[in-house]
PDB file of C-alpha atoms in Angstrom:
ATOM      1  CA  UNK A   1      70.395  77.070  93.057  1.00 85.00           C
ATOM      2  CA  UNK A   2      73.120  79.205  94.652  1.00 94.00           C
ATOM      3  CA  UNK A   3      73.677  80.572  98.139  1.00 95.00           C
ATOM      4  CA  UNK A   4      76.270  82.393 100.249  1.00 96.00           C
ATOM      5  CA  UNK A   5      77.476  81.329 103.695  1.00 96.00           C
ATOM      6  CA  UNK A   6      78.976  83.886 106.087  1.00 96.00           C
ATOM      7  CA  UNK A   7      80.374  83.805 109.594  1.00 96.00           C
ATOM      8  CA  UNK A   8      79.053  86.851 111.402  1.00 95.00           C
ATOM      9  CA  UNK A   9      81.591  87.193 114.190  1.00 94.00           C
ATOM     10  CA  UNK A  10      85.204  87.895 115.074  1.00 95.00           C
ATOM     11  CA  UNK A  11      88.480  86.992 113.468  1.00 96.00           C
ATOM     12  CA  UNK A  12      91.877  87.540 115.037  1.00 96.00           C
ATOM     13  CA  UNK A  13      94.942  88.263 112.921  1.00 94.00           C
ATOM     14  CA  UNK A  14      98.226  87.325 114.595  1.00 94.00           C
ATOM     15  CA  UNK A  15     101.717  88.228 113.432  1.00 93.00           C
ATOM     16  CA  UNK A  16     104.792  87.208 115.408  1.00 94.00           C
ATOM     17  CA  UNK A  17     108.298  88.594 115.090  1.00 94.00           C
ATOM     18  CA  UNK A  18     111.272  86.623 116.400  1.00 94.00           C
ATOM     19  CA  UNK A  19     114.783  85.678 115.411  1.00 94.00           C
ATOM     20  CA  UNK A  20     115.270  83.164 112.607  1.00 93.00           C
ATOM     21  CA  UNK A  21     117.947  82.737 109.977  1.00 93.00           C
ATOM     22  CA  UNK A  22     115.651  84.501 107.522  1.00 90.00           C
ATOM     23  CA  UNK A  23     114.772  87.471 109.737  1.00 91.00           C
ATOM     24  CA  UNK A  24     118.417  87.964 110.800  1.00 92.00           C
ATOM     25  CA  UNK A  25     119.396  88.106 107.127  1.00 90.00           C
ATOM     26  CA  UNK A  26     116.733  90.721 106.306  1.00 86.00           C
ATOM     27  CA  UNK A  27     117.979  93.739 104.361  1.00 80.00           C
ATOM     28  CA  UNK A  28     116.192  96.367 106.445  1.00 83.00           C
ATOM     29  CA  UNK A  29     115.678  94.850 109.896  1.00 90.00           C
ATOM     30  CA  UNK A  30     118.304  92.106 110.153  1.00 91.00           C
ATOM     31  CA  UNK A  31     120.401  94.204 112.552  1.00 94.00           C
ATOM     32  CA  UNK A  32     117.365  94.648 114.800  1.00 94.00           C
ATOM     33  CA  UNK A  33     117.007  90.889 115.287  1.00 95.00           C
ATOM     34  CA  UNK A  34     120.747  90.490 115.920  1.00 96.00           C
ATOM     35  CA  UNK A  35     120.755  93.255 118.543  1.00 96.00           C
ATOM     36  CA  UNK A  36     117.678  91.788 120.226  1.00 96.00           C
ATOM     37  CA  UNK A  37     119.355  88.358 120.272  1.00 97.00           C
ATOM     38  CA  UNK A  38     122.449  89.792 121.957  1.00 97.00           C
ATOM     39  CA  UNK A  39     120.397  91.557 124.622  1.00 97.00           C
ATOM     40  CA  UNK A  40     118.183  88.494 125.124  1.00 96.00           C
ATOM     41  CA  UNK A  41     121.243  86.268 125.556  1.00 96.00           C
ATOM     42  CA  UNK A  42     122.515  88.550 128.309  1.00 96.00           C
ATOM     43  CA  UNK A  43     119.022  88.653 129.821  1.00 96.00           C
ATOM     44  CA  UNK A  44     118.861  84.859 129.876  1.00 95.00           C
ATOM     45  CA  UNK A  45     122.230  84.681 131.659  1.00 95.00           C
ATOM     46  CA  UNK A  46     121.080  87.227 134.234  1.00 94.00           C
ATOM     47  CA  UNK A  47     117.844  85.306 134.774  1.00 92.00           C
ATOM     48  CA  UNK A  48     119.772  82.088 135.434  1.00 93.00           C
ATOM     49  CA  UNK A  49     122.010  83.918 137.901  1.00 91.00           C
ATOM     50  CA  UNK A  50     118.973  85.359 139.676  1.00 89.00           C
ATOM     51  CA  UNK A  51     117.367  81.917 139.871  1.00 87.00           C
ATOM     52  CA  UNK A  52     120.531  80.539 141.472  1.00 89.00           C
ATOM     53  CA  UNK A  53     121.098  83.452 143.849  1.00 89.00           C
ATOM     54  CA  UNK A  54     117.589  84.551 144.826  1.00 85.00           C
ATOM     55  CA  UNK A  55     117.135  82.177 147.778  1.00 85.00           C
ATOM     56  CA  UNK A  56     120.533  83.066 149.258  1.00 89.00           C
ATOM     57  CA  UNK A  57     120.036  86.774 148.556  1.00 89.00           C
ATOM     58  CA  UNK A  58     116.601  86.711 150.163  1.00 87.00           C
ATOM     59  CA  UNK A  59     118.054  85.121 153.316  1.00 88.00           C
ATOM     60  CA  UNK A  60     120.790  87.766 153.457  1.00 91.00           C
ATOM     61  CA  UNK A  61     118.188  90.524 153.115  1.00 90.00           C
ATOM     62  CA  UNK A  62     115.891  88.978 155.740  1.00 90.00           C
ATOM     63  CA  UNK A  63     118.707  88.425 158.242  1.00 91.00           C
ATOM     64  CA  UNK A  64     119.951  91.980 157.713  1.00 93.00           C
ATOM     65  CA  UNK A  65     116.433  93.362 158.223  1.00 92.00           C
ATOM     66  CA  UNK A  66     115.944  91.391 161.447  1.00 90.00           C
ATOM     67  CA  UNK A  67     119.321  92.527 162.713  1.00 93.00           C
ATOM     68  CA  UNK A  68     118.516  96.177 161.943  1.00 94.00           C
ATOM     69  CA  UNK A  69     115.148  95.875 163.727  1.00 91.00           C
ATOM     70  CA  UNK A  70     116.796  94.268 166.735  1.00 94.00           C
ATOM     71  CA  UNK A  71     119.454  96.965 166.972  1.00 93.00           C
ATOM     72  CA  UNK A  72     116.888  99.743 166.648  1.00 92.00           C
ATOM     73  CA  UNK A  73     114.024  98.431 168.826  1.00 93.00           C
ATOM     74  CA  UNK A  74     115.602  95.747 170.965  1.00 92.00           C
ATOM     75  CA  UNK A  75     115.828  91.940 170.580  1.00 89.00           C
ATOM     76  CA  UNK A  76     112.724  90.217 169.169  1.00 81.00           C
ATOM     77  CA  UNK A  77     110.434  93.217 169.536  1.00 90.00           C
ATOM     78  CA  UNK A  78     109.969  93.339 165.776  1.00 89.00           C
ATOM     79  CA  UNK A  79     110.899  90.676 163.205  1.00 90.00           C
ATOM     80  CA  UNK A  80     110.148  89.989 159.570  1.00 87.00           C
ATOM     81  CA  UNK A  81     106.946  87.947 159.211  1.00 88.00           C
ATOM     82  CA  UNK A  82     107.924  84.666 157.525  1.00 83.00           C
ATOM     83  CA  UNK A  83     104.363  84.287 156.223  1.00 83.00           C
ATOM     84  CA  UNK A  84     104.761  87.350 154.003  1.00 82.00           C
ATOM     85  CA  UNK A  85     108.370  86.854 153.004  1.00 79.00           C
ATOM     86  CA  UNK A  86     109.107  85.601 149.519  1.00 77.00           C
ATOM     87  CA  UNK A  87     112.422  85.161 147.752  1.00 74.00           C
ATOM     88  CA  UNK A  88     110.777  86.673 144.656  1.00 77.00           C
ATOM     89  CA  UNK A  89     111.018  89.995 146.480  1.00 80.00           C
ATOM     90  CA  UNK A  90     114.678  90.009 145.385  1.00 83.00           C
ATOM     91  CA  UNK A  91     115.010  91.230 141.805  1.00 83.00           C
ATOM     92  CA  UNK A  92     117.925  91.964 139.498  1.00 89.00           C
ATOM     93  CA  UNK A  93     118.302  95.623 138.596  1.00 92.00           C
ATOM     94  CA  UNK A  94     120.660  94.737 135.741  1.00 93.00           C
ATOM     95  CA  UNK A  95     118.112  92.253 134.388  1.00 94.00           C
ATOM     96  CA  UNK A  96     115.413  94.940 134.414  1.00 94.00           C
ATOM     97  CA  UNK A  97     117.804  97.332 132.652  1.00 95.00           C
ATOM     98  CA  UNK A  98     118.316  94.792 129.840  1.00 95.00           C
ATOM     99  CA  UNK A  99     114.563  94.467 129.403  1.00 96.00           C
ATOM    100  CA  UNK A 100     114.294  98.245 129.209  1.00 96.00           C
ATOM    101  CA  UNK A 101     116.951  98.254 126.478  1.00 96.00           C
ATOM    102  CA  UNK A 102     115.069  95.620 124.496  1.00 96.00           C
ATOM    103  CA  UNK A 103     111.808  97.500 124.976  1.00 96.00           C
ATOM    104  CA  UNK A 104     113.365 100.775 123.819  1.00 95.00           C
ATOM    105  CA  UNK A 105     114.893  99.116 120.739  1.00 95.00           C
ATOM    106  CA  UNK A 106     111.586  97.487 119.806  1.00 94.00           C
ATOM    107  CA  UNK A 107     109.642 100.689 120.406  1.00 92.00           C
ATOM    108  CA  UNK A 108     112.058 102.617 118.207  1.00 91.00           C
ATOM    109  CA  UNK A 109     111.884 100.061 115.390  1.00 90.00           C
ATOM    110  CA  UNK A 110     108.253  99.034 115.192  1.00 86.00           C
ATOM    111  CA  UNK A 111     105.743 101.317 113.526  1.00 82.00           C
ATOM    112  CA  UNK A 112     102.646 100.647 111.430  1.00 80.00           C
ATOM    113  CA  UNK A 113     104.702 100.343 108.249  1.00 80.00           C
ATOM    114  CA  UNK A 114     106.943  97.664 109.765  1.00 81.00           C
ATOM    115  CA  UNK A 115     103.962  95.777 111.191  1.00 84.00           C
ATOM    116  CA  UNK A 116     102.200  95.677 107.840  1.00 81.00           C
ATOM    117  CA  UNK A 117     105.123  95.179 105.461  1.00 80.00           C
ATOM    118  CA  UNK A 118     107.776  93.232 107.361  1.00 78.00           C
ATOM    119  CA  UNK A 119     107.391  89.480 106.822  1.00 76.00           C
ATOM    120  CA  UNK A 120     107.929  88.533 110.436  1.00 77.00           C
ATOM    121  CA  UNK A 121     108.522  84.930 111.412  1.00 80.00           C
ATOM    122  CA  UNK A 122     104.949  83.642 111.739  1.00 89.00           C
ATOM    123  CA  UNK A 123     101.564  84.859 110.615  1.00 91.00           C
ATOM    124  CA  UNK A 124      98.171  83.249 110.989  1.00 93.00           C
ATOM    125  CA  UNK A 125      94.527  83.963 111.781  1.00 95.00           C
ATOM    126  CA  UNK A 126      91.877  82.310 113.949  1.00 95.00           C
ATOM    127  CA  UNK A 127      88.135  82.621 114.365  1.00 96.00           C
ATOM    128  CA  UNK A 128      86.763  83.535 117.777  1.00 93.00           C
ATOM    129  CA  UNK A 129      83.607  81.945 119.107  1.00 88.00           C
ATOM    130  CA  UNK A 130      81.417  85.034 119.558  1.00 81.00           C
ATOM    131  CA  UNK A 131      79.396  84.730 116.367  1.00 89.00           C
ATOM    132  CA  UNK A 132      77.011  82.741 114.212  1.00 93.00           C
ATOM    133  CA  UNK A 133      76.447  81.371 110.727  1.00 95.00           C
ATOM    134  CA  UNK A 134      74.207  83.077 108.180  1.00 94.00           C
ATOM    135  CA  UNK A 135      73.002  81.877 104.788  1.00 95.00           C
ATOM    136  CA  UNK A 136      72.098  84.638 102.335  1.00 94.00           C
ATOM    137  CA  UNK A 137      72.042  87.076 105.253  1.00 91.00           C
ATOM    138  CA  UNK A 138      69.674  85.027 107.392  1.00 93.00           C
ATOM    139  CA  UNK A 139      70.788  83.338 110.647  1.00 93.00           C
ATOM    140  CA  UNK A 140      70.614  79.554 110.631  1.00 90.00           C
ATOM    141  CA  UNK A 141      70.326  77.364 113.694  1.00 85.00           C
ATOM    142  CA  UNK A 142      73.680  75.693 113.288  1.00 81.00           C
ATOM    143  CA  UNK A 143      75.585  74.991 116.489  1.00 82.00           C
ATOM    144  CA  UNK A 144      79.210  75.991 116.021  1.00 89.00           C
ATOM    145  CA  UNK A 145      80.222  75.911 119.689  1.00 89.00           C
ATOM    146  CA  UNK A 146      81.117  72.244 119.485  1.00 89.00           C
ATOM    147  CA  UNK A 147      83.659  73.165 116.795  1.00 91.00           C
ATOM    148  CA  UNK A 148      85.211  75.831 119.034  1.00 92.00           C
ATOM    149  CA  UNK A 149      85.095  73.507 122.039  1.00 91.00           C
ATOM    150  CA  UNK A 150      86.869  70.715 120.189  1.00 89.00           C
ATOM    151  CA  UNK A 151      90.218  69.442 121.452  1.00 89.00           C
ATOM    152  CA  UNK A 152      91.751  70.203 118.073  1.00 89.00           C
ATOM    153  CA  UNK A 153      90.901  73.929 118.260  1.00 91.00           C
ATOM    154  CA  UNK A 154      92.425  74.329 121.733  1.00 91.00           C
ATOM    155  CA  UNK A 155      95.414  72.072 121.082  1.00 92.00           C
ATOM    156  CA  UNK A 156      96.423  74.028 117.982  1.00 91.00           C
ATOM    157  CA  UNK A 157      96.256  77.325 119.867  1.00 88.00           C
ATOM    158  CA  UNK A 158      98.213  75.914 122.799  1.00 91.00           C
ATOM    159  CA  UNK A 159     100.842  74.372 120.504  1.00 91.00           C
ATOM    160  CA  UNK A 160     101.537  77.750 118.907  1.00 89.00           C
ATOM    161  CA  UNK A 161     101.885  79.388 122.321  1.00 88.00           C
ATOM    162  CA  UNK A 162     104.146  76.638 123.682  1.00 91.00           C
ATOM    163  CA  UNK A 163     106.461  77.046 120.691  1.00 91.00           C
ATOM    164  CA  UNK A 164     106.726  80.780 121.289  1.00 92.00           C
ATOM    165  CA  UNK A 165     107.315  80.390 125.031  1.00 91.00           C
ATOM    166  CA  UNK A 166     110.488  78.408 124.309  1.00 92.00           C
ATOM    167  CA  UNK A 167     112.022  81.440 122.600  1.00 95.00           C
ATOM    168  CA  UNK A 168     114.324  83.936 124.314  1.00 95.00           C
ATOM    169  CA  UNK A 169     112.101  86.763 123.066  1.00 97.00           C
ATOM    170  CA  UNK A 170     109.322  87.510 120.622  1.00 96.00           C
ATOM    171  CA  UNK A 171     107.014  90.338 119.663  1.00 95.00           C
ATOM    172  CA  UNK A 172     103.380  89.525 118.938  1.00 95.00           C
ATOM    173  CA  UNK A 173     100.852  91.704 117.167  1.00 93.00           C
ATOM    174  CA  UNK A 174      97.214  90.667 117.491  1.00 94.00           C
ATOM    175  CA  UNK A 175      94.325  92.490 115.853  1.00 93.00           C
ATOM    176  CA  UNK A 176      90.713  91.449 116.298  1.00 95.00           C
ATOM    177  CA  UNK A 177      88.113  92.462 113.711  1.00 96.00           C
ATOM    178  CA  UNK A 178      84.356  91.970 113.692  1.00 95.00           C
ATOM    179  CA  UNK A 179      82.369  91.528 110.505  1.00 95.00           C
ATOM    180  CA  UNK A 180      80.797  89.103 108.100  1.00 95.00           C
ATOM    181  CA  UNK A 181      83.241  86.681 106.516  1.00 97.00           C
ATOM    182  CA  UNK A 182      82.606  84.534 103.473  1.00 96.00           C
ATOM    183  CA  UNK A 183      84.682  81.985 101.558  1.00 96.00           C
ATOM    184  CA  UNK A 184      86.813  82.755  98.525  1.00 95.00           C
ATOM    185  CA  UNK A 185      84.392  83.136  95.621  1.00 92.00           C
ATOM    186  CA  UNK A 186      81.484  83.579  98.014  1.00 91.00           C
ATOM    187  CA  UNK A 187      78.744  81.814  96.068  1.00 94.00           C
ATOM    188  CA  UNK A 188      78.103  78.078  96.480  1.00 96.00           C
ATOM    189  CA  UNK A 189      75.944  75.872  94.297  1.00 95.00           C
ATOM    190  CA  UNK A 190      73.303  73.462  95.547  1.00 94.00           C
ATOM    191  CA  UNK A 191      71.844  73.573  99.050  1.00 93.00           C
ATOM    192  CA  UNK A 192      73.323  74.567 102.392  1.00 93.00           C
ATOM    193  CA  UNK A 193      74.200  71.711 104.738  1.00 93.00           C
ATOM    194  CA  UNK A 194      75.555  72.136 108.256  1.00 91.00           C
ATOM    195  CA  UNK A 195      77.515  68.911 107.728  1.00 92.00           C
ATOM    196  CA  UNK A 196      79.793  70.811 105.345  1.00 95.00           C
ATOM    197  CA  UNK A 197      80.704  73.319 108.063  1.00 94.00           C
ATOM    198  CA  UNK A 198      83.945  72.351 109.801  1.00 94.00           C
ATOM    199  CA  UNK A 199      86.958  73.715 111.657  1.00 94.00           C
ATOM    200  CA  UNK A 200      90.460  73.605 110.174  1.00 94.00           C
ATOM    201  CA  UNK A 201      93.557  75.286 111.648  1.00 94.00           C
ATOM    202  CA  UNK A 202      91.292  77.230 114.042  1.00 95.00           C
ATOM    203  CA  UNK A 203      89.232  78.633 111.162  1.00 96.00           C
ATOM    204  CA  UNK A 204      85.624  77.796 110.318  1.00 96.00           C
ATOM    205  CA  UNK A 205      85.350  76.354 106.827  1.00 96.00           C
ATOM    206  CA  UNK A 206      82.504  75.628 104.470  1.00 96.00           C
ATOM    207  CA  UNK A 207      83.180  72.961 101.855  1.00 96.00           C
ATOM    208  CA  UNK A 208      86.820  73.080 103.019  1.00 96.00           C
ATOM    209  CA  UNK A 209      87.119  76.809 102.253  1.00 97.00           C
ATOM    210  CA  UNK A 210      87.859  79.125 105.216  1.00 97.00           C
ATOM    211  CA  UNK A 211      85.309  81.848 105.966  1.00 97.00           C
ATOM    212  CA  UNK A 212      87.834  84.697 106.036  1.00 97.00           C
ATOM    213  CA  UNK A 213      86.892  87.108 103.220  1.00 96.00           C
ATOM    214  CA  UNK A 214      85.136  90.238 104.580  1.00 95.00           C
ATOM    215  CA  UNK A 215      81.776  90.848 102.903  1.00 91.00           C
ATOM    216  CA  UNK A 216      81.209  94.480 103.907  1.00 87.00           C
ATOM    217  CA  UNK A 217      84.332  95.683 105.671  1.00 87.00           C
ATOM    218  CA  UNK A 218      85.204  95.106 109.311  1.00 92.00           C
ATOM    219  CA  UNK A 219      85.363  96.937 112.631  1.00 94.00           C
ATOM    220  CA  UNK A 220      88.650  96.798 114.523  1.00 91.00           C
ATOM    221  CA  UNK A 221      88.066  96.682 118.268  1.00 86.00           C
ATOM    222  CA  UNK A 222      91.322  95.196 119.544  1.00 90.00           C
ATOM    223  CA  UNK A 223      94.821  96.053 118.351  1.00 90.00           C
ATOM    224  CA  UNK A 224      97.652  94.979 120.658  1.00 92.00           C
ATOM    225  CA  UNK A 225     101.425  94.820 120.388  1.00 93.00           C
ATOM    226  CA  UNK A 226     103.496  93.088 123.076  1.00 95.00           C
ATOM    227  CA  UNK A 227     107.088  92.056 123.667  1.00 96.00           C
ATOM    228  CA  UNK A 228     107.661  88.813 125.596  1.00 96.00           C
ATOM    229  CA  UNK A 229     110.891  88.183 127.500  1.00 96.00           C
ATOM    230  CA  UNK A 230     112.687  84.983 128.492  1.00 94.00           C
ATOM    231  CA  UNK A 231     111.806  85.505 132.177  1.00 91.00           C
ATOM    232  CA  UNK A 232     108.119  84.984 131.257  1.00 91.00           C
ATOM    233  CA  UNK A 233     107.210  88.652 131.579  1.00 94.00           C
ATOM    234  CA  UNK A 234     105.693  90.813 128.871  1.00 94.00           C
ATOM    235  CA  UNK A 235     105.185  94.509 128.213  1.00 95.00           C
ATOM    236  CA  UNK A 236     102.869  96.347 125.846  1.00 94.00           C
ATOM    237  CA  UNK A 237     104.399  98.413 123.044  1.00 91.00           C
ATOM    238  CA  UNK A 238     102.796 101.608 121.903  1.00 84.00           C
ATOM    239  CA  UNK A 239     101.533 101.698 118.328  1.00 70.00           C
ATOM    240  CA  UNK A 240     103.973 104.032 116.593  1.00 66.00           C
ATOM    241  CA  UNK A 241     102.341 105.789 113.628  1.00 64.00           C
ATOM    242  CA  UNK A 242     105.542 107.411 112.350  1.00 54.00           C
TER     243      UNK A 242
END
């Protein structure tokens, strides 16, 4: 007796580009990574300077504002409200300029061909929880939420993100597709058992084979490209079709 198991739901493909010895040595895009590293190094220095100077700069700005108000309207008539004052109001124009340079360089470099063909530095896929299991096209009452709610699923996702957040910069491409996904080979022998359904590396598996092979094509409903900077900000990149 044979049967086919499918996950009728969403899968997210993730590809991350950042500087490594391999990417810097790339024949076609090695210079891109080196230029981004140089800009990111300057950005990191400027961020550290801003962190050191922001409190003092904010006090200078606040004192100057209070002085100007006093000179214009008389002593203590108007003052800056301490409750709404924040040292984060002081920004670095040079720092923002460096981010604009990095953004422009990335926007100029990345197009669909680069996204698809360039190796990048990391590439993986994960299943998302909005879906269910089917056997021979029929839904089965198998609870998969406990697999998605497991500590292992969340810890693996968080570990990947924590690794990236330690970098001076990275570009991440995430594409979410909906469809029916089967295992390599598709057909299994014997009888279906929910006990043979597991989660490995954030992917649902059946008999230790990930359910990642589309059965009848997929629908893309999310396609995002972002650049992340060392100051913990991020900006979306436009998908360049040229």
